[in-house]
Short mmCIF file of C-alpha atoms in Angstrom, two decimals:
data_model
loop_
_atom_site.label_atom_id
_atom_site.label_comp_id
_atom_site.label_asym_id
_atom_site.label_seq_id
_atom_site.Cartn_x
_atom_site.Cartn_y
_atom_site.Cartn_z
CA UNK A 1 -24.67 28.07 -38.59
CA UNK A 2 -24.89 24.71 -40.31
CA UNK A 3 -27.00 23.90 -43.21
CA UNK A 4 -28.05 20.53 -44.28
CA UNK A 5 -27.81 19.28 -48.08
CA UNK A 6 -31.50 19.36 -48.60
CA UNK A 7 -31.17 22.97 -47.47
CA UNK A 8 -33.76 23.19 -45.05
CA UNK A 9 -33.10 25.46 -42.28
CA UNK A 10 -29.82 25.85 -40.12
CA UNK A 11 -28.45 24.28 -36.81
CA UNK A 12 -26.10 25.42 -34.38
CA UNK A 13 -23.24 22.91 -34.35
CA UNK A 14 -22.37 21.43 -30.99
CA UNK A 15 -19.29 19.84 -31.70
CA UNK A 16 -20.78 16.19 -30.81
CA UNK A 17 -19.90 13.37 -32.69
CA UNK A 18 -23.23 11.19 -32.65
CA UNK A 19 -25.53 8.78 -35.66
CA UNK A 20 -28.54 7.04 -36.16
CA UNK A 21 -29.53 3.66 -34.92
CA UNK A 22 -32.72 2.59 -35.51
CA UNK A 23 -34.20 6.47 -35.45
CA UNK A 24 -32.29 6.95 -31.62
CA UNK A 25 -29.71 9.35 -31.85
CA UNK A 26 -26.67 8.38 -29.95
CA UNK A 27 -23.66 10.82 -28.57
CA UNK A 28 -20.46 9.15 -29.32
CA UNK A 29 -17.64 11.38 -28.51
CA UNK A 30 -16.70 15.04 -29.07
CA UNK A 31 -15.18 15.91 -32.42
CA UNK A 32 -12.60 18.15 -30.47
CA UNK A 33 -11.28 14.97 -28.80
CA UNK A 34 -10.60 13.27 -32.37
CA UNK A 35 -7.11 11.70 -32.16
CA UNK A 36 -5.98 12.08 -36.19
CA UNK A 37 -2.66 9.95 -36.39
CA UNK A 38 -1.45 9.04 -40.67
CA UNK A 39 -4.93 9.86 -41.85
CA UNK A 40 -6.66 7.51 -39.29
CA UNK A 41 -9.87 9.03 -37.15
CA UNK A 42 -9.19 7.41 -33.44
CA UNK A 43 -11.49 7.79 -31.05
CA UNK A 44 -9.70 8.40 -27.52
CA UNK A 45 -12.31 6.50 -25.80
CA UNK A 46 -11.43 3.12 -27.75
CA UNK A 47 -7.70 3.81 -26.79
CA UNK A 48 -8.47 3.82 -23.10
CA UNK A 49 -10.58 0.66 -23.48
CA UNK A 50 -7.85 -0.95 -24.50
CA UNK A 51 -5.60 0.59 -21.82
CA UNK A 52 -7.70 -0.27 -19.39
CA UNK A 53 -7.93 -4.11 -20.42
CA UNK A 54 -4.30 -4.47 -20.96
CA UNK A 55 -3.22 -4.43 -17.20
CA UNK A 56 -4.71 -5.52 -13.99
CA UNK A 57 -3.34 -3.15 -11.89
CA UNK A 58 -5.19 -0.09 -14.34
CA UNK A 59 -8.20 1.11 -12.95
CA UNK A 60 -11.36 0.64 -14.96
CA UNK A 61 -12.67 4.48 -16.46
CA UNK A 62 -9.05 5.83 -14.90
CA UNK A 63 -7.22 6.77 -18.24
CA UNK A 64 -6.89 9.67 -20.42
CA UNK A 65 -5.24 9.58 -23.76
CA UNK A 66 -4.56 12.14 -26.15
CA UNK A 67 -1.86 12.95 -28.74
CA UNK A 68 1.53 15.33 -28.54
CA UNK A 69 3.62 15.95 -31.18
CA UNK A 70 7.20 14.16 -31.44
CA UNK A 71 9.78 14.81 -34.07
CA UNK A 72 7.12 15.94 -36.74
CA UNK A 73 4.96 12.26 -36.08
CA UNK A 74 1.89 12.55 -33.87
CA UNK A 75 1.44 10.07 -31.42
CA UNK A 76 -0.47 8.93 -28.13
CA UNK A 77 0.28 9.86 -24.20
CA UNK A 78 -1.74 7.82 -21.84
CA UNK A 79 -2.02 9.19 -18.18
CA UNK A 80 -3.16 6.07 -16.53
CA UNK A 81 -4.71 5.38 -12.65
CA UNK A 82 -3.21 1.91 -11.16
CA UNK A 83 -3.83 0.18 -8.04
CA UNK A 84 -0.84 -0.49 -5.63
CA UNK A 85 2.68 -0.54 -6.74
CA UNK A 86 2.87 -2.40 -10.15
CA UNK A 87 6.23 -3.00 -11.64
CA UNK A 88 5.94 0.24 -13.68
CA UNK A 89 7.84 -0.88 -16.62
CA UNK A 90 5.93 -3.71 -16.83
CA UNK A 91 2.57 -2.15 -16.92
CA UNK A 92 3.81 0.24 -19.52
CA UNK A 93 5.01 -2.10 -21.81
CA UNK A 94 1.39 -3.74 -21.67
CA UNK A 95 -0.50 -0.40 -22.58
CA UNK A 96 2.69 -0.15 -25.32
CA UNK A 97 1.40 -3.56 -26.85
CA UNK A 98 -1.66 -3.09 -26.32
CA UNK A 99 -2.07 -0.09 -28.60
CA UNK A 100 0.04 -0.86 -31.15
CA UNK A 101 -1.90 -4.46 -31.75
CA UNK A 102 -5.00 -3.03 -31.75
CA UNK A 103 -4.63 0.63 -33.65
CA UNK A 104 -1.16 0.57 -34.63
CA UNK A 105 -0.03 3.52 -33.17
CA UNK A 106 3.08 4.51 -31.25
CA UNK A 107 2.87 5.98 -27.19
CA UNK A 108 5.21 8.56 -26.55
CA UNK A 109 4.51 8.01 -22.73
CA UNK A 110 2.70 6.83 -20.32
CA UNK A 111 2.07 8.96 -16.72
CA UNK A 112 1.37 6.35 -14.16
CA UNK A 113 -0.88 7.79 -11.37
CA UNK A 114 -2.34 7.13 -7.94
CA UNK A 115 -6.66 6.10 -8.19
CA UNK A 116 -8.50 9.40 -8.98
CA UNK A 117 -5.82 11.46 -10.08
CA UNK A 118 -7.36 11.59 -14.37
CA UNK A 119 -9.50 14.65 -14.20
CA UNK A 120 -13.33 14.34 -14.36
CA UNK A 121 -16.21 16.78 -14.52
CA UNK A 122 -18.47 16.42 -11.87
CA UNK A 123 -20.95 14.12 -13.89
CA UNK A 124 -17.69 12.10 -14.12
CA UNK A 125 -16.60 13.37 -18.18
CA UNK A 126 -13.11 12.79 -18.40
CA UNK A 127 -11.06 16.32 -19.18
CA UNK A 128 -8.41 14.91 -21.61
CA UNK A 129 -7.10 18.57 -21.53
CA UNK A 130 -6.34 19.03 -17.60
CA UNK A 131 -5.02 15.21 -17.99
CA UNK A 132 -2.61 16.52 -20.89
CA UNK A 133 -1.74 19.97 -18.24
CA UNK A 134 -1.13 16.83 -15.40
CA UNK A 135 1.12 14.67 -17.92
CA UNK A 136 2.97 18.11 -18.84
CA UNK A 137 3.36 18.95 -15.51
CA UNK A 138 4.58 15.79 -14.25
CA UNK A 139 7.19 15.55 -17.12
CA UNK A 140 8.50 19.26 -16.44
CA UNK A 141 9.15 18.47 -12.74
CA UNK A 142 10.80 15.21 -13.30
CA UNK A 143 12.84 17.29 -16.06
CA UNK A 144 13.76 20.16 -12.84
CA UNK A 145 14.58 17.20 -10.76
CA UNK A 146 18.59 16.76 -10.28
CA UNK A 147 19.67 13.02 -10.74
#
């Protein structure tokens, strides 16, 4: 139950992030999704804009990003779809740069992944969650795998 300042009657809160623009209302993200890094409100869809300009061999739409916790400082992990077989390293260190030019924030990794690997509803929604289960996963088996 939410209740606006005037007072008037309640709402049921969604959990959409959305304004006003010129009377329209427009949906603009999912509060849930919020990426909160010193202070700073980040939405995760202007992180994967930027991810997905930074590289050529990124797909357009194929990124998820979402923050993990690292030595007590929250930062970004970008599971990202390529093309082909870019010079890993190299892409990387572009979606690195990228991210700290534009929003000044640190990535703790980046998952490199084959096209339409992110996970996506069926109306095409990306689920940051199942991509942070795919990033885990990856990152636990390379972690079982003997060198």
């Amino acid at each position: 139950q939410a209740t606006p300042k005037d007072g008037e009657g309640t709402f049921l809160r969604t959990g959409d992030l959305a304004f006003f623009h010129d009377g329209e209302l427009v949906i603009c993200g999912r509060l849930k999704d919020v990426i909160i890094i010193h202070g700073r409100n980040l939405h995760p869809q202007d992180l994967e804009a930027s991810v997905e300009l930074s590289h050529d061999a990124v797909r357009s739409g194929g990124s998820a990003a979402f923050p993990t916790d690292r030595d007590d400082a929250e930062v970004i992990v970008v599971v990202v779809e390529v093309d082909g077989e870019p010079d890993e390293e190299e892409v990387s260190k572009a979606i690195r740069q990228a991210l700290f030019r534009e929003f000044e924030v640190t990535v703790a990794d980046v998952l490199l992944v084959p096209p339409y690997t992110v996970p996506k509803t069926s109306s095409g929604k990306k689920q940051r969650g199942a991509a942070r289960q795919l990033w885990e996963a990856a990152r636990t088996e390379e972690e079982a795998t003997p060198v």
